[in-house]
Coordinates of C-alpha atoms in Angstrom, one line a residue:
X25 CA 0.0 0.0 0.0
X26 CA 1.3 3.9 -0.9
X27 CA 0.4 6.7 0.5
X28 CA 1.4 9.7 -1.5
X29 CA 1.1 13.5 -0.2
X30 CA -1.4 15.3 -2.3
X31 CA 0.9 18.9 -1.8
X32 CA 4.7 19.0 -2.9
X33 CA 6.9 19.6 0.2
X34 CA 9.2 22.6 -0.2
X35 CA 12.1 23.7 1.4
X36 CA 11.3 26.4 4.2
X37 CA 12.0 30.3 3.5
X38 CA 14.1 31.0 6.4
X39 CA 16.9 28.2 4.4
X40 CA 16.2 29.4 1.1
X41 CA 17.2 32.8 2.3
X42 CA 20.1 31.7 4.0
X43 CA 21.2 29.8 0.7
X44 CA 21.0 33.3 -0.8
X45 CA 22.9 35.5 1.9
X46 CA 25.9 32.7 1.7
X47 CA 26.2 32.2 -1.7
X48 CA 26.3 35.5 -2.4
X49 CA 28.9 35.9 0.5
X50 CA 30.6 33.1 -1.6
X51 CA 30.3 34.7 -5.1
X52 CA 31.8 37.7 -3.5
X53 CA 34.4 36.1 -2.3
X54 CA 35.1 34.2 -5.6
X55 CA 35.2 37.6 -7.6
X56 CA 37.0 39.7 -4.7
X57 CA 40.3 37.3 -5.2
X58 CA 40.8 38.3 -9.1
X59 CA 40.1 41.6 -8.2
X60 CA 42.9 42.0 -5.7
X61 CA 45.6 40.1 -7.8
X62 CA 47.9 41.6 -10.4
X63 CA 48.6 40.2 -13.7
X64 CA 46.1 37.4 -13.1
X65 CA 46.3 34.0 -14.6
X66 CA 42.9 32.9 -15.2
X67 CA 43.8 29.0 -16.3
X68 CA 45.6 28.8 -13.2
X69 CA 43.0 30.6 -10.9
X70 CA 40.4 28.1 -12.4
X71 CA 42.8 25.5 -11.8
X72 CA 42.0 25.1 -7.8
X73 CA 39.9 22.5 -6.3
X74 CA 39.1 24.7 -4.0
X75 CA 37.7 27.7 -6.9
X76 CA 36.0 25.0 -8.9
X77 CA 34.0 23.7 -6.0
X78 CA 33.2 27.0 -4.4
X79 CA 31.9 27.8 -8.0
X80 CA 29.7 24.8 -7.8
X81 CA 28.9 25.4 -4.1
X82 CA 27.7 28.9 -4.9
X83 CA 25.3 27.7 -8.0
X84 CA 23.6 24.7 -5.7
X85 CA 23.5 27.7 -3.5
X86 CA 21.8 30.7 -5.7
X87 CA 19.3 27.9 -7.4
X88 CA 18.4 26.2 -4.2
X89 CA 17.5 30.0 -3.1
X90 CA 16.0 31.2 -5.6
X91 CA 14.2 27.9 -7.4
X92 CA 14.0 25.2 -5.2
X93 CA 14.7 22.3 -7.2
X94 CA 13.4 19.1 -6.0
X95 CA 14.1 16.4 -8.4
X96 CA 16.1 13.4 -8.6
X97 CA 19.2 14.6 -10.7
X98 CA 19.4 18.2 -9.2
X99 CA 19.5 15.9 -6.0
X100 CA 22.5 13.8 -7.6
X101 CA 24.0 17.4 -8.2
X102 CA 23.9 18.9 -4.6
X103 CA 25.3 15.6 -3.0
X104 CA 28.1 15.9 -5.5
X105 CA 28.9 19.5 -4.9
X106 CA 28.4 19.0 -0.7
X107 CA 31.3 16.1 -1.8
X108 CA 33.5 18.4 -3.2
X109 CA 32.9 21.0 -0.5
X110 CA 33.2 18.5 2.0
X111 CA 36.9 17.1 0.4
X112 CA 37.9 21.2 -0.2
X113 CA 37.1 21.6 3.8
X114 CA 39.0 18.2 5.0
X115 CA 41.8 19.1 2.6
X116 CA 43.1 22.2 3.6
X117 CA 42.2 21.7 7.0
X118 CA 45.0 18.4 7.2
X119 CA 47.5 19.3 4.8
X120 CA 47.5 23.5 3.2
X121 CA 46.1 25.5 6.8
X122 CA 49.5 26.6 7.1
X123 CA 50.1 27.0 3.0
X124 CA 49.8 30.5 1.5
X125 CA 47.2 29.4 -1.3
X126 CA 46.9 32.7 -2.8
X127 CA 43.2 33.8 -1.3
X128 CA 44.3 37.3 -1.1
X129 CA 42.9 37.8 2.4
X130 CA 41.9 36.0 5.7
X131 CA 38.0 36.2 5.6
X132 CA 38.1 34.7 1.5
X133 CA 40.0 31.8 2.5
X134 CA 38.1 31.1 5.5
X135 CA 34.9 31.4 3.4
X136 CA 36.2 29.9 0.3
X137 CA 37.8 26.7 2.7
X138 CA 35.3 26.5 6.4
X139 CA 32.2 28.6 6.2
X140 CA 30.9 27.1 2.8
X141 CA 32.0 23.5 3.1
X142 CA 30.2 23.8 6.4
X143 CA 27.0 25.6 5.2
X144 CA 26.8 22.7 2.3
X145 CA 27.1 19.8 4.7
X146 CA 24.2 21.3 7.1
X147 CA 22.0 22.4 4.3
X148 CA 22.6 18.5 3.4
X149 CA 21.6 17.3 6.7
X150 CA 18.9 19.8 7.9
X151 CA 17.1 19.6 4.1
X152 CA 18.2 16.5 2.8
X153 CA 17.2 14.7 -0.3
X154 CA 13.4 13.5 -0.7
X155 CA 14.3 10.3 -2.1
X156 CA 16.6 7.8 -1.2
X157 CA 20.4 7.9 -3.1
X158 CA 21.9 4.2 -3.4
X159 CA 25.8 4.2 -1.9
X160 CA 26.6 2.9 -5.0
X161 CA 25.0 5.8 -7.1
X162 CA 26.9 8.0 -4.1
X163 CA 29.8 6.8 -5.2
X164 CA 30.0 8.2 -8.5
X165 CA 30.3 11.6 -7.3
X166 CA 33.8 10.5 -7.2
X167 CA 34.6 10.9 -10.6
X168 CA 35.2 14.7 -10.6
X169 CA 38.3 14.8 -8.2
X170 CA 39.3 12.0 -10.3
X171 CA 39.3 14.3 -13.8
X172 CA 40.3 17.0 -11.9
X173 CA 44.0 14.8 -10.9
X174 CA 44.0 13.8 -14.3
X175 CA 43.8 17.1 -16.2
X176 CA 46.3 18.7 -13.3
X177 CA 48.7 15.9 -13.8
X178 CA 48.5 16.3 -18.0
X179 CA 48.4 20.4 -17.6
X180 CA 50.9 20.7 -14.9
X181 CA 54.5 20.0 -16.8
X182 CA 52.8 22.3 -19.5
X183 CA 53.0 25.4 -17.7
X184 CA 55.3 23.8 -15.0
X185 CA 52.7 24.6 -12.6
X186 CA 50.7 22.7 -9.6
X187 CA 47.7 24.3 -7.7
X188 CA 48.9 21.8 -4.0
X189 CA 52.2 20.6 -3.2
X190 CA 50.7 17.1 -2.6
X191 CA 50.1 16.6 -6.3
X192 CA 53.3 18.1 -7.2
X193 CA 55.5 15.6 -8.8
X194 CA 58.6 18.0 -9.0
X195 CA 59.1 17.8 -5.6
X196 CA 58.0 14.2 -4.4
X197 CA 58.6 12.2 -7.7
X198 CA 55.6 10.7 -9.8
X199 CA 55.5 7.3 -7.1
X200 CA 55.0 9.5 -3.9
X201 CA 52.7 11.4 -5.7
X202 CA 51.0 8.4 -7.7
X203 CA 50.6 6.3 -4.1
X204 CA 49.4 9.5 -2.4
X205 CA 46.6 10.1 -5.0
X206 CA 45.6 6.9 -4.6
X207 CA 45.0 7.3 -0.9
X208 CA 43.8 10.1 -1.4
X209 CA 40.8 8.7 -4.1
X210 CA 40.3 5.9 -1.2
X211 CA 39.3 8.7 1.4
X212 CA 37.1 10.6 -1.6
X213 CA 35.2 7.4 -1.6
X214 CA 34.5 7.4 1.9
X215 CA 33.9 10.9 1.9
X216 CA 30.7 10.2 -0.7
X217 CA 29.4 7.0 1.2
X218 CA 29.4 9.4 4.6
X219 CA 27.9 12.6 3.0
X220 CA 25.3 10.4 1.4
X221 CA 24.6 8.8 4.9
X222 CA 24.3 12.2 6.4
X223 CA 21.5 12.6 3.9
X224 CA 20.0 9.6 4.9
X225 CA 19.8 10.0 8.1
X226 CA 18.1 13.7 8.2
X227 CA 16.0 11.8 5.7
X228 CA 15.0 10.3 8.3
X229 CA 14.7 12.9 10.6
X230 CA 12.9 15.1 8.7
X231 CA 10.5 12.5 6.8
X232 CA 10.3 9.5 7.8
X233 CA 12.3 6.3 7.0
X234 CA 10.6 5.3 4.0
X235 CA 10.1 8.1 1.9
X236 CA 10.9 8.7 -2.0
X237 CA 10.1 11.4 -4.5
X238 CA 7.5 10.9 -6.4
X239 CA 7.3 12.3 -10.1
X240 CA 4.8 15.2 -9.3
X241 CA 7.4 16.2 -6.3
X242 CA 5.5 15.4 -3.1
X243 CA 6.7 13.1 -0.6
X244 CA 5.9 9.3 -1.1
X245 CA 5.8 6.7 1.9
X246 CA 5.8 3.0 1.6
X247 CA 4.1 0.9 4.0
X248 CA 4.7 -2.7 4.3
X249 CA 1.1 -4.4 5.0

């Protein structure tokens, strides 16, 4: 027997404004670093995790605000990006905090690497997905960090630059660097089976254990008889 709610559930106003004040406060902080840097080089700017990911971040952000989006894939999306937040957050936290990675000011690194990896993983928890994401399908949220070595790896001798010491071959050699990669895609994985259980679990919070998005966007609960 199903039980489907008659009136689509959407997220609460007080969240969809605070999506809007904090990814603006992100896209400021996104344009205020190119601003404030001489002689900019755009590839290389672009070439950050931690930019691409706050990009992301501050599009799930603006939409979530100003749409709402409540379907499946722009669900697949949002865990994705939380991933990538998540990973920038964990990142510099254990191995660049004491770096100098070119943020051009205290309060754009601490936005660009704490407050919005944060505010992603809470927005997760506290509005999660309506329906329920497989670990398996989780796991494919993987595949961007993935491209993102790859391309860093091929681009890097190019212009004989690296955006993070740990995937710099120059100064480790390609073995140190290949194991730590490695490691480093084993922890991603984990990452994306965690964040997805977060979801899960203020699934269950907020609606129930059982509940699924149907195709008209309200809230469907399964009942075993």
């Amino acid at each position: 027997m199903t039980d489907v709610a008659s009136t689509p559930v959407h997220t609460h106003p007080v969240l969809r404004f605070l999506r809007l004040v904090f990814g603006a406060v992100g896209l400021l902080a996104l344009v205020w670093v190119p601003l404030h840097t001489e002689d900019l080089d755009w590839f290389n700017y672009f070439g950050y995790f931690t930019v691409l990911s706050n990009v992301l971040a501050v599009i799930v952000l603006l939409a979530g605000a100003v749409a709402d989006p409540q379907d499946r894939g722009w669900q697949m999306f949002r865990g994705a990006v939380t991933v990538y937040m998540v990973i920038t957050g964990i990142v510099y936290a254990v191995l660049l905090a004491s770096i100098d990675v070119g943020m051009q000011g205290q309060w754009t690194n601490n936005v660009m690497h704490r407050v919005l990896p944060l505010i992603l993983i809470l927005d997760w928890v506290v509005n999660p997905p309506r329906m329920r994401i497989s670990d398996a399908r989780a796991v494919t949220w993987v595949w961007f960090p993935i491209v993102y070595g790859v391309y860093t790896l091929v681009r890097g001798p190019i212009v004989d630059w690296y955006p993070y010491p740990f995937i710099d071959p120059r100064t480790q050699g390609y073995l140190n660097t290949a194991i730590g990669l490695v490691v480093l895609v084993i922890a991603f994985v984990l990452i994306c089976v965690a964040v997805n259980a977060a979801g899960r679990l203020g699934g269950r919070w907020r609606y129930g254990e059982d509940t699924h998005e149907t195709p008209r966007g309200g809230v469907e609960r399964e009942v075993e008889e």
